[in-house]
Amino acid sequence: MFKTIKRLFFLVVVIAIVGAYYSWTQRADLLSSYLSTAADVPVTIDTIDVGFRGITIEKFFIGNPRGSTLPTAFSTDSFMVKYNPLRIMTSPHEIEEIVIKDISVAVEQYRFGGGKSNWTIIIENLSPSGEESSDTEESATPSGERNVIIKRLLLENITVDVINPLLGKIHTTIPKIELYDIGEEGSFSPHVLMKVILDAMMRSLLTNPDLKKSLEDMINLPTKLLDTIILDRDDGEPIDLKESLEAAKDILKGEGKKLEDVLETFGGFFKGLSPEDNEDDSSEDSDQ
């Protein structure tokens, strides 16, 4: 009887060790499967290396929601998290540094004026189910929620594709974005990190020469296309569409108005990158 118990105990230990080893070796697949289910988009991770002072994720890919033009929402060759083992165990949990390199991001707006985008869908899916009211969040911290502070966030070599029904596709690059002390103002969660990264990218895009040139080209495009087109009026006199469109362009840009002001006019293009913006947009649609 005693030998039988010992054998059963030994078998349970072996099964536990094998199960733990399998989970550990398959951690990349398990995490990607979890994220894919949570975000409702394809997610793949090549490898995850966990060390005493940090974690390195290689080849991290997030796909776009169904119906999007591009297959990729986010991808990076290297995602490194560095921490002090003593500080990571305290509350708030402190992460020394997150370094993300060789990033590819696609932001697809489904309407020119803002509203739902590929990222509003992804972020909404990743958001905690109880996160509906900011008043509730301020009055009480949900059980089990952890406070995390990221001392430094570094994004390097960023390629961005912005797609909009009117603007078409804008392809540009951002050399580097550096942020500090993320999460100091309150609780932290993965979808908050996504929103911080996207907001930083959009701010960089608004000062990017490539985007300014694209917006300027969009304003000038009608006159370029119709430069030589002349239509006849009822009285037989020709109408120079180029002249008419030049006048319309002057009205749009405003006398002496700089391109920075034109960019501000198109600020609604970047609306909808957060769930809050999308909720406002949805409420407007429902009222109509």
Tab-separated table of C-alpha atoms in Angstrom:
chain	number	residue	atom	x	y	z
A	1	MET	CA	0.000	0.000	0.000
A	2	PHE	CA	2.768	2.391	0.979
A	3	LYS	CA	4.683	1.559	-2.222
A	4	THR	CA	1.561	2.272	-4.280
A	5	ILE	CA	1.152	5.698	-2.640
A	6	LYS	CA	4.826	6.478	-3.301
A	7	ARG	CA	4.443	5.513	-6.944
A	8	LEU	CA	1.316	7.651	-7.341
A	9	PHE	CA	3.045	10.592	-5.669
A	10	PHE	CA	6.074	10.170	-7.934
A	11	LEU	CA	3.789	10.018	-10.988
A	12	VAL	CA	2.001	13.237	-9.942
A	13	VAL	CA	5.351	15.009	-9.467
A	14	VAL	CA	6.580	13.858	-12.878
A	15	ILE	CA	3.353	15.004	-14.543
A	16	ALA	CA	3.605	18.386	-12.786
A	17	ILE	CA	7.231	18.834	-13.881
A	18	VAL	CA	6.452	17.852	-17.460
A	19	GLY	CA	3.447	20.185	-17.505
A	20	ALA	CA	5.453	23.078	-16.085
A	21	TYR	CA	8.266	22.466	-18.563
A	22	TYR	CA	5.831	22.337	-21.473
A	23	SER	CA	4.160	25.567	-20.350
A	24	TRP	CA	7.548	27.251	-19.980
A	25	THR	CA	8.856	26.141	-23.379
A	26	GLN	CA	5.561	27.044	-25.038
A	27	ARG	CA	5.225	30.420	-23.272
A	28	ALA	CA	5.446	32.371	-26.556
A	29	ASP	CA	2.603	30.358	-28.091
A	30	LEU	CA	0.525	30.566	-24.919
A	31	LEU	CA	0.929	34.358	-24.641
A	32	SER	CA	0.214	34.966	-28.321
A	33	SER	CA	-2.869	32.741	-28.107
A	34	TYR	CA	-4.119	34.655	-25.057
A	35	LEU	CA	-3.554	38.061	-26.695
A	36	SER	CA	-5.135	36.902	-29.938
A	37	THR	CA	-8.267	35.797	-28.099
A	38	ALA	CA	-8.420	38.982	-26.012
A	39	ALA	CA	-7.856	41.404	-28.904
A	40	ASP	CA	-9.781	39.315	-31.461
A	41	VAL	CA	-6.978	39.741	-34.018
A	42	PRO	CA	-4.091	37.489	-35.098
A	43	VAL	CA	-1.101	37.684	-32.721
A	44	THR	CA	2.181	35.810	-33.065
A	45	ILE	CA	5.358	35.808	-30.970
A	46	ASP	CA	8.524	34.051	-32.077
A	47	THR	CA	10.383	33.731	-28.756
A	48	ILE	CA	10.244	34.987	-25.173
A	49	ASP	CA	13.455	34.964	-23.127
A	50	VAL	CA	13.055	35.608	-19.403
A	51	GLY	CA	16.103	36.585	-17.363
A	52	PHE	CA	16.836	37.802	-13.857
A	53	ARG	CA	16.804	41.469	-14.913
A	54	GLY	CA	14.572	41.498	-17.941
A	55	ILE	CA	12.423	39.951	-20.646
A	56	THR	CA	13.092	39.944	-24.388
A	57	ILE	CA	10.391	39.251	-26.950
A	58	GLU	CA	11.454	38.573	-30.536
A	59	LYS	CA	9.264	38.987	-33.630
A	60	PHE	CA	6.051	40.302	-32.050
A	61	PHE	CA	3.186	40.663	-34.563
A	62	ILE	CA	-0.359	42.025	-34.100
A	63	GLY	CA	-2.723	41.682	-37.051
A	64	ASN	CA	-5.518	44.014	-38.078
A	65	PRO	CA	-9.248	43.456	-37.492
A	66	ARG	CA	-11.228	41.788	-40.241
A	67	GLY	CA	-12.019	44.089	-43.145
A	68	SER	CA	-8.895	46.232	-42.802
A	69	THR	CA	-6.799	47.120	-45.837
A	70	LEU	CA	-3.417	46.120	-44.403
A	71	PRO	CA	-2.779	42.818	-42.594
A	72	THR	CA	-0.467	44.276	-39.926
A	73	ALA	CA	-1.430	46.662	-37.123
A	74	PHE	CA	1.858	46.402	-35.215
A	75	SER	CA	5.069	44.444	-35.519
A	76	THR	CA	8.507	44.693	-33.962
A	77	ASP	CA	11.703	42.697	-34.223
A	78	SER	CA	12.699	43.325	-30.610
A	79	PHE	CA	10.686	44.161	-27.469
A	80	MET	CA	12.857	44.402	-24.341
A	81	VAL	CA	11.685	44.971	-20.774
A	82	LYS	CA	14.326	45.765	-18.146
A	83	TYR	CA	13.650	45.772	-14.417
A	84	ASN	CA	15.255	45.601	-11.001
A	85	PRO	CA	14.115	42.337	-9.346
A	86	LEU	CA	13.668	44.109	-6.002
A	87	ARG	CA	11.626	47.008	-7.395
A	88	ILE	CA	9.453	44.820	-9.603
A	89	MET	CA	8.207	42.998	-6.493
A	90	THR	CA	7.168	46.168	-4.646
A	91	SER	CA	4.047	48.264	-5.091
A	92	PRO	CA	3.886	50.165	-7.345
A	93	HIS	CA	5.815	47.772	-9.580
A	94	GLU	CA	8.633	49.662	-11.270
A	95	ILE	CA	9.953	48.842	-14.730
A	96	GLU	CA	13.254	50.536	-15.460
A	97	GLU	CA	12.972	50.565	-19.227
A	98	ILE	CA	11.037	49.271	-22.218
A	99	VAL	CA	12.897	49.396	-25.530
A	100	ILE	CA	11.036	48.567	-28.751
A	101	LYS	CA	13.029	48.558	-31.994
A	102	ASP	CA	12.275	48.244	-35.713
A	103	ILE	CA	8.567	48.954	-35.398
A	104	SER	CA	5.935	48.838	-38.127
A	105	VAL	CA	2.554	50.412	-37.349
A	106	ALA	CA	-0.566	50.829	-39.484
A	107	VAL	CA	-3.327	53.237	-38.483
A	108	GLU	CA	-6.415	52.769	-40.634
A	109	GLN	CA	-9.244	55.262	-40.328
A	110	TYR	CA	-12.571	54.026	-41.647
A	111	ARG	CA	-13.902	57.570	-42.151
A	112	PHE	CA	-12.092	60.811	-42.999
A	113	GLY	CA	-13.424	62.765	-40.018
A	114	GLY	CA	-12.388	60.232	-37.391
A	115	GLY	CA	-14.313	57.596	-35.468
A	116	LYS	CA	-13.549	53.904	-35.508
A	117	SER	CA	-10.096	52.828	-36.605
A	118	ASN	CA	-8.251	49.536	-36.473
A	119	TRP	CA	-6.666	50.609	-33.187
A	120	THR	CA	-9.873	51.685	-31.451
A	121	ILE	CA	-11.159	48.153	-32.053
A	122	ILE	CA	-7.973	46.503	-30.750
A	123	ILE	CA	-7.721	48.755	-27.686
A	124	GLU	CA	-11.406	48.339	-26.844
A	125	ASN	CA	-11.024	44.569	-26.978
A	126	LEU	CA	-7.996	44.709	-24.665
A	127	SER	CA	-9.626	47.128	-22.206
A	128	PRO	CA	-10.770	45.738	-18.836
A	129	SER	CA	-14.472	44.907	-18.881
A	130	GLY	CA	-15.140	47.046	-15.843
A	131	GLU	CA	-13.605	50.173	-17.337
A	132	GLU	CA	-16.720	52.119	-18.230
A	133	SER	CA	-16.754	55.085	-15.932
A	134	SER	CA	-13.851	57.333	-15.032
A	135	ASP	CA	-15.644	58.296	-11.807
A	136	THR	CA	-15.742	54.659	-10.775
A	137	GLU	CA	-12.052	54.274	-11.513
A	138	GLU	CA	-11.165	57.281	-9.377
A	139	SER	CA	-13.311	56.250	-6.450
A	140	ALA	CA	-12.150	52.670	-6.169
A	141	THR	CA	-9.371	50.469	-7.453
A	142	PRO	CA	-10.627	47.111	-8.707
A	143	SER	CA	-9.491	44.112	-6.740
A	144	GLY	CA	-6.319	42.556	-8.130
A	145	GLU	CA	-5.339	45.600	-10.223
A	146	ARG	CA	-1.648	46.370	-10.149
A	147	ASN	CA	0.010	49.753	-10.295
A	148	VAL	CA	3.001	49.837	-12.636
A	149	ILE	CA	5.417	52.665	-13.404
A	150	ILE	CA	7.577	52.595	-16.530
A	151	LYS	CA	10.530	54.885	-15.906
A	152	ARG	CA	11.573	55.068	-19.565
A	153	LEU	CA	9.947	53.999	-22.835
A	154	LEU	CA	12.114	54.110	-25.967
A	155	LEU	CA	10.753	53.482	-29.474
A	156	GLU	CA	13.314	53.356	-32.291
A	157	ASN	CA	13.113	53.108	-36.079
A	158	ILE	CA	9.346	53.408	-36.524
A	159	THR	CA	7.635	52.946	-39.873
A	160	VAL	CA	4.064	54.244	-39.995
A	161	ASP	CA	1.353	53.739	-42.606
A	162	VAL	CA	-1.711	55.948	-42.172
A	163	ILE	CA	-4.719	55.051	-44.310
A	164	ASN	CA	-7.765	57.280	-44.740
A	165	PRO	CA	-10.633	57.137	-47.285
A	166	LEU	CA	-9.865	60.655	-48.545
A	167	LEU	CA	-6.119	60.988	-48.021
A	168	GLY	CA	-5.337	57.485	-49.205
A	169	LYS	CA	-2.134	55.966	-47.833
A	170	ILE	CA	0.602	58.011	-46.183
A	171	HIS	CA	3.902	56.252	-45.555
A	172	THR	CA	6.429	57.880	-43.251
A	173	THR	CA	9.068	57.142	-40.616
A	174	ILE	CA	9.819	58.335	-37.093
A	175	PRO	CA	13.450	57.887	-35.967
A	176	LYS	CA	12.821	57.828	-32.215
A	177	ILE	CA	10.248	58.499	-29.495
A	178	GLU	CA	11.273	58.680	-25.844
A	179	LEU	CA	8.849	58.917	-22.903
A	180	TYR	CA	9.380	58.944	-19.138
A	181	ASP	CA	7.456	58.017	-15.979
A	182	ILE	CA	4.449	56.360	-17.582
A	183	GLY	CA	1.847	55.299	-15.043
A	184	GLU	CA	2.806	57.721	-12.280
A	185	GLU	CA	-0.595	59.381	-12.401
A	186	GLY	CA	-2.551	56.212	-11.697
A	187	SER	CA	-3.085	52.544	-12.430
A	188	PHE	CA	-1.531	50.926	-15.473
A	189	SER	CA	-2.685	48.246	-17.883
A	190	PRO	CA	-1.560	46.945	-21.309
A	191	HIS	CA	-4.213	48.884	-23.229
A	192	VAL	CA	-3.060	52.090	-21.504
A	193	LEU	CA	0.471	51.423	-22.782
A	194	MET	CA	-0.918	50.968	-26.306
A	195	LYS	CA	-2.773	54.285	-26.064
A	196	VAL	CA	0.349	56.071	-24.800
A	197	ILE	CA	2.452	54.705	-27.672
A	198	LEU	CA	-0.156	55.578	-30.320
A	199	ASP	CA	-0.681	59.066	-28.924
A	200	ALA	CA	3.078	59.713	-29.008
A	201	MET	CA	3.256	58.483	-32.606
A	202	MET	CA	0.366	60.685	-33.721
A	203	ARG	CA	1.959	63.745	-32.118
A	204	SER	CA	5.176	62.983	-33.971
A	205	LEU	CA	3.296	62.499	-37.235
A	206	LEU	CA	1.687	65.934	-37.001
A	207	THR	CA	5.159	67.510	-37.080
A	208	ASN	CA	6.500	65.124	-39.718
A	209	PRO	CA	7.488	66.768	-43.054
A	210	ASP	CA	6.194	63.793	-45.054
A	211	LEU	CA	2.697	64.162	-43.615
A	212	LYS	CA	2.704	67.927	-44.150
A	213	LYS	CA	3.672	67.399	-47.782
A	214	SER	CA	0.895	64.828	-48.239
A	215	LEU	CA	-1.724	67.205	-46.840
A	216	GLU	CA	-0.445	70.016	-49.037
A	217	ASP	CA	-0.572	67.735	-52.073
A	218	MET	CA	-4.143	66.793	-51.170
A	219	ILE	CA	-5.116	70.477	-51.247
A	220	ASN	CA	-3.379	71.046	-54.578
A	221	LEU	CA	-4.494	67.788	-56.222
A	222	PRO	CA	-7.770	69.036	-57.797
A	223	THR	CA	-6.031	71.883	-59.625
A	224	LYS	CA	-3.293	69.555	-60.853
A	225	LEU	CA	-5.778	67.037	-62.201
A	226	LEU	CA	-8.037	69.643	-63.841
A	227	ASP	CA	-5.323	72.017	-64.958
A	228	THR	CA	-6.237	71.759	-68.646
A	229	ILE	CA	-9.968	70.958	-68.383
A	230	ILE	CA	-12.329	73.678	-69.630
A	231	LEU	CA	-16.119	73.305	-69.710
A	232	ASP	CA	-18.598	75.377	-71.726
A	233	ARG	CA	-21.252	77.400	-69.951
A	234	ASP	CA	-24.790	77.842	-71.281
A	235	ASP	CA	-23.840	81.186	-72.819
A	236	GLY	CA	-21.002	79.575	-74.694
A	237	GLU	CA	-18.266	81.166	-72.612
A	238	PRO	CA	-15.613	78.752	-71.284
A	239	ILE	CA	-15.251	78.042	-67.576
A	240	ASP	CA	-11.719	77.665	-66.319
A	241	LEU	CA	-12.012	75.069	-63.558
A	242	LYS	CA	-8.425	75.675	-62.570
A	243	GLU	CA	-9.233	79.279	-61.691
A	244	SER	CA	-12.344	78.225	-59.775
A	245	LEU	CA	-10.489	75.579	-57.810
A	246	GLU	CA	-7.651	77.967	-57.048
A	247	ALA	CA	-10.207	80.307	-55.486
A	248	ALA	CA	-11.703	77.433	-53.484
A	249	LYS	CA	-8.246	76.433	-52.335
A	250	ASP	CA	-7.560	79.981	-51.130
A	251	ILE	CA	-10.785	79.926	-49.150
A	252	LEU	CA	-9.839	76.571	-47.621
A	253	LYS	CA	-6.349	77.616	-46.641
A	254	GLY	CA	-7.292	81.147	-45.634
A	255	GLU	CA	-5.403	84.283	-46.520
A	256	GLY	CA	-1.881	83.949	-45.201
A	257	LYS	CA	-2.773	80.737	-43.395
A	258	LYS	CA	0.236	78.517	-42.742
A	259	LEU	CA	0.375	74.803	-43.345
A	260	GLU	CA	0.458	74.220	-39.586
A	261	ASP	CA	-3.039	75.712	-39.429
A	262	VAL	CA	-4.162	73.444	-42.244
A	263	LEU	CA	-2.858	70.497	-40.232
A	264	GLU	CA	-4.933	71.669	-37.289
A	265	THR	CA	-7.958	71.811	-39.578
A	266	PHE	CA	-7.415	68.140	-40.347
A	267	GLY	CA	-6.923	67.255	-36.682
A	268	GLY	CA	-10.147	65.253	-36.791
A	269	PHE	CA	-8.344	62.804	-39.046
A	270	PHE	CA	-6.494	61.525	-35.999
A	271	LYS	CA	-9.613	61.418	-33.833
A	272	GLY	CA	-10.736	57.963	-32.780
A	273	LEU	CA	-7.454	56.498	-31.569
A	274	SER	CA	-8.877	56.043	-28.075
A	275	PRO	CA	-12.059	54.279	-26.949
A	276	GLU	CA	-13.313	57.571	-25.462
A	277	ASP	CA	-13.249	59.253	-28.869
A	278	ASN	CA	-15.008	56.294	-30.405
A	279	GLU	CA	-17.726	56.308	-27.752
A	280	ASP	CA	-18.411	59.987	-28.473
A	281	ASP	CA	-18.559	59.262	-32.194
A	282	SER	CA	-20.911	56.318	-31.675
A	283	SER	CA	-23.250	58.399	-29.514
A	284	GLU	CA	-23.431	61.050	-32.235
A	285	ASP	CA	-24.365	58.400	-34.801
A	286	SER	CA	-27.068	56.987	-32.538
A	287	ASP	CA	-28.556	60.466	-31.990
A	288	GLN	CA	-28.875	60.867	-35.710
